[in-house]
Coordinates of C-alpha atoms and ligand atoms in Angstrom, one line a residue:
Chain A
M1 CA 69.8 93.5 132.5
E2 CA 69.5 92.6 128.2
A3 CA 69.9 95.9 127.8
L4 CA 73.4 95.5 129.6
V5 CA 74.8 92.5 127.3
F6 CA 73.7 94.2 124.4
I7 CA 75.7 97.1 125.2
S8 CA 78.3 95.3 126.8
G9 CA 78.6 93.3 122.9
L10 CA 78.5 96.5 121.3
V11 CA 81.6 97.7 124.2
A12 CA 83.5 94.4 122.9
L13 CA 83.2 95.2 120.4
G14 CA 84.5 98.8 119.7
G15 CA 87.3 97.4 122.2
I16 CA 88.6 94.6 119.2
Y17 CA 88.4 96.6 116.2
A18 CA 90.4 99.8 118.9
M19 CA 93.3 97.4 119.4
L20 CA 93.1 96.6 115.8
A21 CA 93.6 100.4 115.1
I22 CA 96.4 100.8 117.3
S23 CA 98.1 98.0 116.8
L24 CA 97.7 99.5 111.9
N25 CA 98.4 103.0 113.9
V26 CA 102.0 101.7 115.4
N27 CA 103.1 100.3 111.5
G28 CA 100.7 102.3 109.4
G29 CA 100.0 106.0 111.6
M30 CA 103.9 105.7 112.9
L31 CA 105.7 104.8 110.4
G32 CA 103.5 105.7 108.3
L33 CA 103.6 102.2 105.8
W34 CA 100.8 101.4 103.6
D35 CA 100.0 97.8 105.4
L36 CA 96.6 96.2 103.5
G37 CA 97.3 93.2 105.7
V38 CA 95.9 93.5 108.7
V39 CA 92.6 91.0 107.7
G40 CA 95.1 88.8 107.4
Y41 CA 97.6 89.0 110.6
F42 CA 94.1 88.8 112.0
A43 CA 92.9 86.0 110.8
L44 CA 96.3 84.3 111.1
G45 CA 96.3 85.2 114.3
A46 CA 92.4 83.5 115.4
Y47 CA 93.1 80.8 113.1
S48 CA 96.5 79.6 115.4
Y49 CA 94.9 80.4 118.4
T50 CA 91.9 77.8 118.0
L51 CA 94.1 75.1 116.0
I52 CA 97.0 74.8 119.6
S53 CA 94.1 75.5 121.9
T54 CA 91.2 73.8 121.0
D55 CA 90.2 70.0 121.5
A56 CA 90.6 67.8 118.9
P57 CA 90.1 67.4 116.1
Y58 CA 90.7 70.4 115.0
G59 CA 93.2 71.7 117.3
L60 CA 95.7 70.1 119.9
G61 CA 94.2 71.1 122.6
L62 CA 96.5 73.2 124.5
P63 CA 96.2 75.6 127.3
M64 CA 94.8 78.5 126.2
V65 CA 97.8 80.7 127.0
I66 CA 100.0 78.5 124.2
G67 CA 97.2 79.3 121.9
V68 CA 97.3 83.1 122.8
I69 CA 101.3 83.0 122.9
A70 CA 101.6 81.3 119.5
S71 CA 99.3 83.2 117.5
A72 CA 101.7 86.0 118.3
V73 CA 104.8 84.2 117.2
I74 CA 103.8 82.3 114.4
T75 CA 101.6 85.9 113.1
G76 CA 105.1 87.4 113.6
L77 CA 107.0 85.3 112.0
L78 CA 105.0 84.8 108.5
S79 CA 105.0 88.9 108.5
L80 CA 108.9 88.6 109.0
F81 CA 109.4 86.8 105.7
I82 CA 106.7 89.1 104.4
G83 CA 108.5 92.4 105.4
F84 CA 111.9 91.0 104.7
T85 CA 111.1 90.0 100.8
A86 CA 108.7 93.7 100.5
L87 CA 109.7 96.8 103.0
R88 CA 112.8 96.8 100.7
L89 CA 110.5 97.8 98.0
R90 CA 108.6 101.0 97.1
S91 CA 105.7 101.6 99.7
E92 CA 103.0 100.9 96.8
Y93 CA 104.5 97.0 97.3
L94 CA 103.9 96.6 100.5
L95 CA 100.4 97.7 99.6
I96 CA 100.6 95.8 97.0
T97 CA 102.0 92.3 98.8
T98 CA 99.6 92.7 102.3
F99 CA 96.6 92.9 100.4
A100 CA 97.4 89.7 98.3
F101 CA 99.2 87.6 101.3
A102 CA 95.3 88.6 103.2
E103 CA 93.7 86.9 100.6
I104 CA 96.0 83.8 100.2
I105 CA 95.8 82.9 104.2
R106 CA 91.4 83.4 103.8
I107 CA 91.0 81.4 101.0
V108 CA 93.4 78.6 102.5
A109 CA 91.5 78.7 105.2
T110 CA 88.6 78.0 103.0
N111 CA 90.1 75.4 101.3
E112 CA 91.8 73.3 103.4
D113 CA 89.2 71.1 104.9
W114 CA 91.2 69.1 106.6
L115 CA 92.8 72.0 109.1
T116 CA 90.3 74.8 109.1
N117 CA 86.6 72.3 108.6
G118 CA 86.7 75.1 105.3
N119 CA 83.6 77.5 105.1
V120 CA 81.7 75.8 107.8
G121 CA 84.5 76.6 110.3
I122 CA 85.1 76.1 114.1
F123 CA 82.0 76.1 116.0
G124 CA 81.6 75.9 120.0
L125 CA 84.8 77.8 120.4
E126 CA 85.9 78.1 124.3
K127 CA 86.1 81.6 125.7
P128 CA 88.5 82.4 129.1
F129 CA 86.8 81.8 132.4
Q130 CA 83.9 80.5 131.8
E131 CA 83.2 78.1 134.2
V132 CA 83.2 80.6 136.3
I133 CA 81.4 83.4 135.1
P134 CA 77.5 82.4 134.8
G135 CA 76.3 82.5 131.0
S136 CA 73.6 85.0 131.5
I137 CA 76.7 87.4 131.8
Y138 CA 79.4 86.2 130.6
M139 CA 79.2 89.1 127.1
V140 CA 79.2 91.8 130.3
F141 CA 82.2 90.4 132.1
F142 CA 84.2 89.4 128.5
A143 CA 83.1 93.7 127.7
G144 CA 86.0 94.0 130.9
L145 CA 88.3 91.7 129.6
V146 CA 88.2 93.9 126.6
L147 CA 88.8 97.3 127.9
A148 CA 91.7 96.1 130.3
A149 CA 93.9 94.7 127.0
L150 CA 92.6 98.1 125.2
G151 CA 94.5 100.0 128.2
G152 CA 97.4 97.5 128.1
Y153 CA 97.7 97.8 123.5
Y154 CA 97.1 101.9 124.6
F155 CA 100.0 102.0 127.3
F156 CA 102.7 100.5 124.8
A157 CA 101.4 102.0 122.3
Q158 CA 101.7 105.3 124.0
R159 CA 104.9 104.3 125.9
L160 CA 106.7 104.1 122.4
A161 CA 105.1 107.0 120.3
D162 CA 107.0 109.5 123.4
S163 CA 110.2 107.3 123.6
P164 CA 113.2 108.1 121.2
M165 CA 112.1 104.7 119.3
G166 CA 109.0 106.9 118.1
R167 CA 110.4 110.0 117.0
Y168 CA 112.1 108.2 114.9
M169 CA 109.9 105.9 113.9
R170 CA 107.6 109.4 112.8
A171 CA 111.3 110.9 110.9
I172 CA 111.8 107.6 109.1
R173 CA 107.8 108.6 108.2
E174 CA 108.8 111.9 107.4
N175 CA 111.6 111.4 105.4
E176 CA 112.9 108.4 104.2
Q177 CA 116.0 109.8 102.1
V178 CA 117.2 112.4 105.2
T179 CA 116.8 109.4 107.9
Q180 CA 119.2 107.5 105.7
S181 CA 121.3 110.6 104.9
I182 CA 122.3 111.1 109.1
G183 CA 122.7 107.6 109.8
K184 CA 120.2 105.6 110.3
E185 CA 119.7 101.5 109.2
I186 CA 116.2 101.9 108.7
F187 CA 115.3 98.3 106.9
K188 CA 116.0 96.5 110.2
T189 CA 113.8 99.5 112.0
K190 CA 110.8 98.7 109.8
L191 CA 111.5 95.6 109.4
K192 CA 111.2 95.4 113.3
V193 CA 107.8 97.4 114.5
F194 CA 105.7 95.2 111.2
V195 CA 106.2 92.4 112.9
L196 CA 105.8 93.6 116.6
S197 CA 101.8 96.0 114.7
S198 CA 101.6 92.7 112.7
S199 CA 102.2 90.4 116.1
M200 CA 99.6 92.5 118.2
V201 CA 97.1 91.5 115.6
G202 CA 97.5 88.6 115.5
V203 CA 96.5 88.6 119.4
V204 CA 92.9 90.9 119.1
G205 CA 92.5 87.4 116.9
C206 CA 92.5 85.4 119.6
F207 CA 89.7 88.1 121.0
Y208 CA 87.8 87.6 118.6
V209 CA 87.0 84.1 118.1
W210 CA 86.2 84.3 121.9
Y211 CA 83.9 87.4 121.0
M212 CA 82.0 85.4 118.0
S213 CA 82.8 81.7 120.1
I214 CA 83.4 80.0 116.0
I215 CA 86.0 80.5 113.9
A216 CA 85.5 80.9 109.3
P217 CA 86.2 81.9 106.6
N218 CA 83.2 84.6 106.1
M219 CA 84.4 86.8 109.3
F220 CA 88.2 87.4 107.6
Y221 CA 87.5 89.9 104.9
S222 CA 89.0 92.6 102.9
T223 CA 86.6 94.4 104.8
V224 CA 88.0 94.7 108.6
T225 CA 90.9 95.7 107.3
F226 CA 89.1 98.7 105.3
T227 CA 87.0 99.4 108.7
V228 CA 90.6 99.4 110.7
W229 CA 92.0 101.8 108.6
T230 CA 88.6 104.2 108.0
A231 CA 88.4 104.1 111.8
L232 CA 92.4 105.5 112.2
V233 CA 91.8 107.8 108.9
L234 CA 88.6 108.7 111.4
G235 CA 89.6 109.3 114.8
G236 CA 93.2 110.8 113.7
I237 CA 96.0 109.2 112.0
G238 CA 99.4 108.9 114.6
N239 CA 97.4 109.3 117.7
N240 CA 96.2 106.7 119.6
K241 CA 93.7 107.7 121.3
G242 CA 92.0 108.8 118.1
A243 CA 92.2 105.2 116.9
I244 CA 89.8 104.3 120.0
I245 CA 87.7 106.5 119.5
G246 CA 87.5 105.9 115.8
A247 CA 87.5 102.7 116.1
F248 CA 84.3 103.2 118.8
V249 CA 82.4 105.9 117.1
L250 CA 82.4 103.7 114.0
I251 CA 81.5 100.3 114.9
F252 CA 78.6 102.3 117.5
V253 CA 77.5 103.8 113.5
Q254 CA 77.5 101.2 111.8
E255 CA 76.0 98.5 114.6
A256 CA 73.2 101.4 114.6
T257 CA 72.0 100.0 111.2
R258 CA 71.1 96.7 112.8
F259 CA 67.9 98.7 114.3
I260 CA 66.9 100.4 110.8
P261 CA 63.7 98.4 110.8
V262 CA 63.4 96.7 107.1
P263 CA 61.9 93.2 106.1
T264 CA 63.7 90.6 106.4
E265 CA 64.3 90.2 102.1
Y266 CA 66.3 93.3 102.3
S267 CA 68.7 92.3 104.6
T268 CA 71.4 92.2 102.4
L269 CA 70.5 95.7 101.1
L270 CA 70.7 96.7 105.0
A271 CA 74.8 95.7 104.5
G272 CA 75.6 97.7 102.0
I273 CA 73.9 100.6 103.7
R274 CA 76.6 99.8 106.5
Q275 CA 79.5 100.7 104.0
L276 CA 77.8 103.0 102.8
I277 CA 77.1 104.4 106.2
S278 CA 80.5 104.0 106.7
G279 CA 81.9 105.9 103.5
M280 CA 79.8 109.0 104.3
L281 CA 81.3 109.7 107.5
L282 CA 84.8 109.2 106.4
I283 CA 83.7 111.4 103.5
L284 CA 82.0 114.1 106.3
V285 CA 85.4 114.3 108.9
L286 CA 87.9 114.5 105.7
R287 CA 86.1 116.8 104.6
F288 CA 85.5 118.9 108.1
L289 CA 87.8 117.6 109.6
P290 CA 91.3 116.4 107.8
Q291 CA 93.2 115.1 111.0
G292 CA 90.3 113.0 112.1
F293 CA 88.4 113.5 115.1
I294 CA 92.1 114.0 117.7
A295 CA 94.6 115.1 115.2
E296 CA 98.4 113.0 116.0
K297 CA 99.7 116.4 119.1
F298 CA 103.1 117.0 118.7
K299 CA 104.1 116.5 122.5
S300 CA 107.4 118.9 123.9
V301 CA 110.1 117.1 124.7
E302 CA 111.5 119.0 126.6
R303 CA 107.8 118.7 128.8
L304 CA 108.3 114.6 128.3
F305 CA 111.5 113.9 129.5
N306 CA 111.7 116.9 132.1
L307 CA 114.9 118.8 130.1
E308 CA 115.3 122.5 131.4
L309 CA 118.0 124.2 131.0
K310 CA 119.9 127.0 133.3
N311 CA 117.9 130.9 132.8
S312 CA 121.4 132.3 131.7
I313 CA 123.6 132.4 128.8
V314 CA 127.1 131.0 131.0
N315 CA 129.7 129.3 130.0
E316 CA 130.6 127.6 133.0
P317 CA 133.8 128.1 135.1
D318 CA 134.7 124.3 134.4
G319 CA 134.0 124.5 130.9
G320 CA 131.7 122.4 130.6
R321 CA 128.6 123.1 128.6
R322 CA 127.1 126.3 127.1
N323 CA 123.4 126.8 128.8
V324 CA 121.4 129.4 127.3
A325 CA 118.0 131.0 128.0
G326 CA 115.2 129.2 127.8
Chain S
M1 CA 140.2 113.4 102.2
L2 CA 138.0 112.9 99.1
L3 CA 138.9 111.6 96.5
V4 CA 136.3 111.3 93.2
N5 CA 137.9 109.3 91.0
D6 CA 136.7 109.1 86.6
I7 CA 133.2 108.9 88.4
S8 CA 130.1 107.8 85.5
K9 CA 126.4 108.1 85.8
S10 CA 124.5 106.8 83.1
F11 CA 119.9 107.0 83.8
G12 CA 118.7 104.9 80.7
G13 CA 120.5 106.6 77.4
I14 CA 120.8 110.1 79.2
Q15 CA 124.5 110.1 80.9
A16 CA 124.3 112.6 83.6
V17 CA 127.6 112.7 85.2
K18 CA 130.7 111.7 82.8
D19 CA 134.5 111.1 83.8
V20 CA 134.0 113.3 86.5
N21 CA 137.9 113.7 88.7
L22 CA 138.3 115.4 91.6
E23 CA 140.0 116.5 94.7
V24 CA 138.9 117.7 98.5
K25 CA 142.2 118.3 100.8
K26 CA 141.5 118.4 104.7
G27 CA 139.9 122.1 106.1
E28 CA 139.4 122.9 102.1
I29 CA 136.4 125.0 100.7
V30 CA 135.9 123.6 97.6
G31 CA 132.9 124.8 94.9
L32 CA 131.0 123.0 92.8
I33 CA 128.8 124.9 90.5
G34 CA 127.8 124.1 86.9
P35 CA 123.9 125.1 85.5
N36 CA 120.8 122.8 86.0
G37 CA 121.1 119.5 85.0
A38 CA 124.6 119.6 84.7
G39 CA 124.6 116.7 87.1
K40 CA 126.1 118.5 90.0
T41 CA 123.4 116.3 92.9
T42 CA 123.7 113.1 90.9
L43 CA 127.2 113.7 91.6
F44 CA 126.7 113.6 95.8
N45 CA 124.1 111.4 95.5
M46 CA 126.8 108.7 94.3
I47 CA 129.8 109.6 96.8
S48 CA 127.5 109.4 100.0
L49 CA 126.4 106.2 98.3
F50 CA 122.7 106.9 97.7
L51 CA 123.1 106.3 94.1
S52 CA 125.4 103.8 92.5
S53 CA 127.5 104.9 90.0
S54 CA 128.6 103.3 86.2
K55 CA 131.4 103.8 86.6
G56 CA 134.8 104.5 88.7
G57 CA 135.1 105.1 92.4
V58 CA 135.5 107.7 95.2
Q59 CA 138.0 106.9 97.9
F60 CA 137.0 109.1 101.5
L61 CA 140.6 109.1 103.9
G62 CA 142.2 106.8 101.8
E63 CA 139.6 104.1 101.1
N64 CA 137.3 102.7 99.1
I65 CA 133.7 103.8 100.0
S66 CA 132.7 103.0 96.7
R67 CA 131.3 99.9 98.1
E68 CA 130.0 100.4 101.0
T69 CA 126.2 101.2 102.3
P70 CA 125.3 105.2 103.3
E71 CA 125.2 104.1 106.6
R72 CA 128.4 103.4 106.8
V73 CA 129.6 106.1 105.0
V74 CA 127.7 108.7 107.6
E75 CA 128.9 107.1 110.3
K76 CA 133.3 107.7 108.7
G77 CA 132.3 110.9 108.8
L78 CA 131.3 112.0 105.8
L79 CA 127.2 113.9 105.7
R80 CA 125.6 115.3 103.0
T81 CA 122.7 117.7 102.7
F82 CA 119.3 117.3 100.3
Q83 CA 119.0 119.8 98.0
T84 CA 115.1 120.6 99.3
P85 CA 115.6 121.4 102.6
V86 CA 112.4 119.7 104.1
G87 CA 113.5 117.7 106.7
F88 CA 111.4 116.1 108.9
P89 CA 108.4 118.9 108.6
K90 CA 106.3 117.2 111.2
L91 CA 109.0 117.3 113.9
T92 CA 109.8 119.8 115.9
V93 CA 113.5 121.6 115.5
L94 CA 114.8 120.0 118.0
E95 CA 113.7 116.3 117.6
N96 CA 115.0 117.0 113.8
L97 CA 118.3 117.7 116.0
M98 CA 117.1 114.1 118.6
V99 CA 116.9 111.7 116.2
V100 CA 120.5 112.0 115.2
P101 CA 123.0 110.5 117.8
K102 CA 122.7 106.8 117.2
Q103 CA 120.8 106.4 121.6
K104 CA 119.6 103.7 123.5
G105 CA 116.1 103.7 123.2
E106 CA 115.7 103.0 119.5
G107 CA 114.5 99.7 120.2
I108 CA 111.4 98.3 121.3
F109 CA 112.8 96.2 124.1
S110 CA 114.6 98.7 125.4
T111 CA 111.8 101.3 125.3
F112 CA 111.0 99.3 128.4
L113 CA 113.3 98.1 129.6
K114 CA 115.8 100.9 130.1
R115 CA 114.2 103.5 130.7
K116 CA 116.9 105.3 133.9
S117 CA 119.1 105.0 131.3
I118 CA 117.2 106.6 128.2
V119 CA 116.0 109.7 130.0
Q120 CA 119.7 110.4 131.1
H121 CA 120.2 109.9 127.4
E122 CA 118.2 112.3 126.2
R123 CA 119.0 114.6 128.7
E124 CA 122.5 115.3 127.7
N125 CA 121.4 114.7 124.2
Y126 CA 119.0 118.2 124.6
Y127 CA 122.0 120.4 126.0
K128 CA 124.6 119.3 122.9
V129 CA 121.7 120.0 121.0
C130 CA 120.2 123.4 122.8
A131 CA 124.1 125.0 122.5
L132 CA 124.1 124.2 118.3
L133 CA 120.7 125.5 118.3
E134 CA 121.4 128.4 120.0
Q135 CA 125.3 129.2 117.6
F136 CA 122.5 129.3 114.6
N137 CA 120.0 131.0 115.9
L138 CA 117.4 128.5 116.0
F139 CA 117.2 128.2 120.0
Q140 CA 114.1 130.5 120.3
K141 CA 112.0 127.9 117.4
R142 CA 113.2 124.8 119.6
N143 CA 109.2 123.7 120.0
E144 CA 108.2 124.7 116.7
L145 CA 107.2 122.3 113.9
A146 CA 109.5 122.2 110.6
E147 CA 107.1 122.9 108.6
N148 CA 106.5 126.2 109.8
L149 CA 110.2 127.0 109.7
S150 CA 111.5 130.1 106.9
A151 CA 113.2 128.2 103.9
A152 CA 117.0 129.9 104.8
E153 CA 116.2 128.7 108.6
L154 CA 115.1 125.5 107.0
K155 CA 118.6 125.6 105.5
L156 CA 120.7 125.9 108.6
L157 CA 118.5 123.8 110.7
E158 CA 119.7 120.2 107.5
L159 CA 123.2 122.1 108.3
C160 CA 122.6 121.8 112.2
R161 CA 121.1 118.3 111.6
Q162 CA 124.0 117.1 110.1
L163 CA 126.3 118.7 112.5
M164 CA 125.1 116.9 114.8
A165 CA 126.6 113.1 113.6
N166 CA 129.6 114.3 113.8
P167 CA 131.0 114.8 110.2
K168 CA 134.6 115.7 109.1
I169 CA 133.5 116.4 105.4
M170 CA 130.2 118.0 104.6
L171 CA 129.0 117.4 101.0
L172 CA 125.9 121.0 100.9
D173 CA 122.8 120.9 98.2
E174 CA 123.0 124.8 97.3
P175 CA 123.3 126.4 100.7
A176 CA 121.9 129.8 99.6
S177 CA 119.5 128.7 98.1
G178 CA 115.9 130.8 98.5
V179 CA 118.3 132.3 101.8
N180 CA 118.2 136.4 101.7
P181 CA 120.9 138.4 101.9
V182 CA 121.2 139.0 105.4
M183 CA 120.8 134.6 106.7
L184 CA 123.6 134.4 103.4
D185 CA 125.8 136.7 105.5
K186 CA 125.0 134.7 108.9
M187 CA 125.3 131.3 105.9
V188 CA 128.8 132.4 105.3
E189 CA 130.1 133.0 109.1
H190 CA 129.0 129.7 110.2
I191 CA 129.9 128.0 107.1
L192 CA 134.6 129.8 107.6
R193 CA 133.5 129.2 111.5
L194 CA 133.0 125.6 111.1
R195 CA 135.8 125.9 108.7
E196 CA 138.5 127.3 111.2
E197 CA 136.8 124.0 113.5
G198 CA 138.1 122.1 111.0
M199 CA 135.2 121.2 108.9
T200 CA 135.5 120.4 105.1
F201 CA 133.2 121.6 102.8
L202 CA 132.4 120.6 99.0
V203 CA 129.3 123.3 97.6
I204 CA 126.8 123.6 95.2
D205 CA 125.5 126.2 95.0
H206 CA 124.4 128.4 92.0
N207 CA 124.9 132.3 93.6
L208 CA 128.0 132.5 91.9
G209 CA 128.8 136.0 94.7
F210 CA 128.5 133.1 97.7
I211 CA 130.4 130.9 96.2
Y212 CA 133.5 133.3 95.4
R213 CA 133.5 134.2 98.7
I214 CA 134.1 131.0 100.3
C215 CA 135.4 128.8 98.0
D216 CA 139.5 128.0 97.9
R217 CA 138.8 125.9 95.2
I218 CA 136.3 125.4 92.6
Y219 CA 134.7 123.0 89.4
C220 CA 131.9 123.9 86.9
L221 CA 130.3 120.7 85.5
A222 CA 128.7 121.3 82.1
N223 CA 126.7 118.3 81.0
G224 CA 128.1 116.2 83.2
E225 CA 132.0 116.6 82.1
L226 CA 134.0 118.9 84.3
I227 CA 135.4 121.8 82.2
A228 CA 137.3 124.2 84.3
S229 CA 138.5 123.7 87.6
G230 CA 140.8 126.3 89.6
T231 CA 141.1 129.8 92.1
P232 CA 137.4 131.8 92.0
E233 CA 139.3 134.4 90.1
E234 CA 140.3 131.6 87.1
I235 CA 136.9 130.3 87.0
S236 CA 135.5 134.1 87.2
N237 CA 137.8 134.5 84.2
N238 CA 137.4 131.2 82.1
E239 CA 135.4 131.9 79.1
R240 CA 134.8 128.2 78.6
V241 CA 132.5 128.8 82.0
K242 CA 131.4 132.3 81.5
S243 CA 129.7 130.6 77.8
V244 CA 128.3 128.1 79.6
Y245 CA 126.5 129.9 81.6
L246 CA 125.7 133.0 79.5
G247 CA 124.4 129.9 76.8
V248 CA 121.7 129.1 80.2
N249 CA 120.9 133.3 80.4
E250 CA 119.6 133.0 76.9
N251 CA 118.1 129.8 77.2
E252 CA 116.1 130.5 80.2
S253 CA 115.0 133.7 78.3
A254 CA 114.1 132.2 75.3
Ligands
ATP401 N1 116.7 109.3 89.1 C1 116.8 109.8 88.1 N2 116.7 109.4 87.2 C2 117.1 109.8 86.1 N3 117.3 111.4 85.3 C3 117.8 111.6 86.1 C4 117.4 111.3 87.6 N4 118.1 112.4 88.5 C5 118.6 113.6 87.7 N5 118.3 112.9 86.2 C6 119.0 113.3 84.9 O1 120.3 113.7 85.4 C7 120.6 115.0 85.1 C8 121.2 116.0 85.7 O2 120.3 116.4 87.2 P1 121.4 116.6 88.5 O3 120.3 116.6 89.1 O4 122.7 116.1 88.5 O5 121.6 117.8 87.9 P2 121.7 119.1 88.7 O6 123.1 119.9 87.8 O7 122.1 119.3 90.2 O8 121.1 120.3 88.3 P3 119.7 121.6 89.2 O9 121.1 123.1 89.6 O10 119.2 121.6 88.4 O11 120.5 121.0 90.2 C9 120.0 115.9 84.6 O12 119.7 115.5 83.5 C10 118.2 115.3 85.7 O13 117.3 114.9 84.3
MG402 MG1 120.6 119.6 91.3

């Protein structure tokens, strides 16, 4: 039983990072935006949820569902503002702006005691269906919940990737100038996708709060952003399945270091080792599998949309379109 | 159709284009030649509004377009190609063209809400693209990634892509560079056929043989200034043009 709960915890954490990686793939992978703000949207979503759904003195005590919706909306609004200022500039500026934004969110959470209880954080947060599920197996249930949500994220992102919108996004990533030269308004599109991706990350923040049952600024260091990017690169940038696999592999490997038997006085050293192992994994994968575990797939549009041509090159009698041999 | 008035551009201290005037009439193929760094591409960038001009303006179909956005200019029917025809390397040939039309599916919500009409739209789009690829002998390569095409095929793909946007005039930046003689003949055929069908062209190229074959009139640019204009015959006998080109050759061999 204990093992099952432990594994469930691992799966839940892996699933949370997998959702983050899929969200990042929407703008970082498919659209090619250099977004270093992941942990910022993550924190903003988590705090928005907590401050709306937790009871007084910290929260408003509204229903959980409203908290989840708020996490998406508030994150979306703030990223709209960031995107509006930074997406017009060169991609390097987006990188710096998003990184700075994430730092500011954490610093605000640390310093505004009246709002967030500062560094101490807010404890004992409620989890969904906590009243119905026995505490001893709650983590098993929660892992299922995370996997279900992950399935939803995957379905959504994959639908987007396979659609004309996905094609258009990849065109922007490949060449902005050429995309502009065929008459597309790329700024609007980038802004929309940026906001979508950030909101997706914001909602994952709720899952993280449920997982931890506490919220504190030290959960939101920039290492989270780098872990998610590493997961995406490991799995294969642009590929949603790859994002999932990359996230699980990375989280499992990182958590496995917990089993290295070391005396407690060396435990800080161990935290460093965890980063070191991620880094080595990344270098090895980039060396031997530069595209990641699963490279971005190129599905033929013909298959996706069931397109077919007649087997002869003829001018149709009605003067209609010319069909060509396949 | 296209009228460029006294247009200038300087980058810091460098005057890349200096008071250039030129005109392209409907149905014409007009050449734009000049040595490396003469300002030809810069002129294209200004006409297509990828660059703002320091001075002067552009009229297209009788309207001043100097204050428009690049997208609006494309909508009006002015399309340009790029000197390096990379296109979208990691998109297939089909996708490179199917991405062009404004489509129903190009939105986050419509992707999920309007599935039926998107499929219908994709089908029409697909037939249109296939017919075009067939005309340009690229149909067999339709599922190849663009990065796997040869330089000449990329130039053709570039032409196809801009054709998908229903242009009235096309500005071609070096369509013949890196194209072998056999493919060059094809390129000439395609351009002449499109002109028969009513297209207008402004073409930059260093291959003077190619330019003389297809153009009705030619402008020659050197150091940002227009130094000559006229028929291919006039240009090929123009002393200033000759000296500019010889000068370049001397520099290059030095
Ligand atoms: N973005 C830019 N910033 C600064 N200088 C530029 C820029 N673009 C072009 N130039 C300069 O303007 C001049 C004209 O360049 P342009 O690319 O228009 O020449 P070109 O006639 O197209 O040459 P080529 O035949 O080599 O393509 C060159 O001296 C170039 O260095
Ligand atoms: Mg040029």
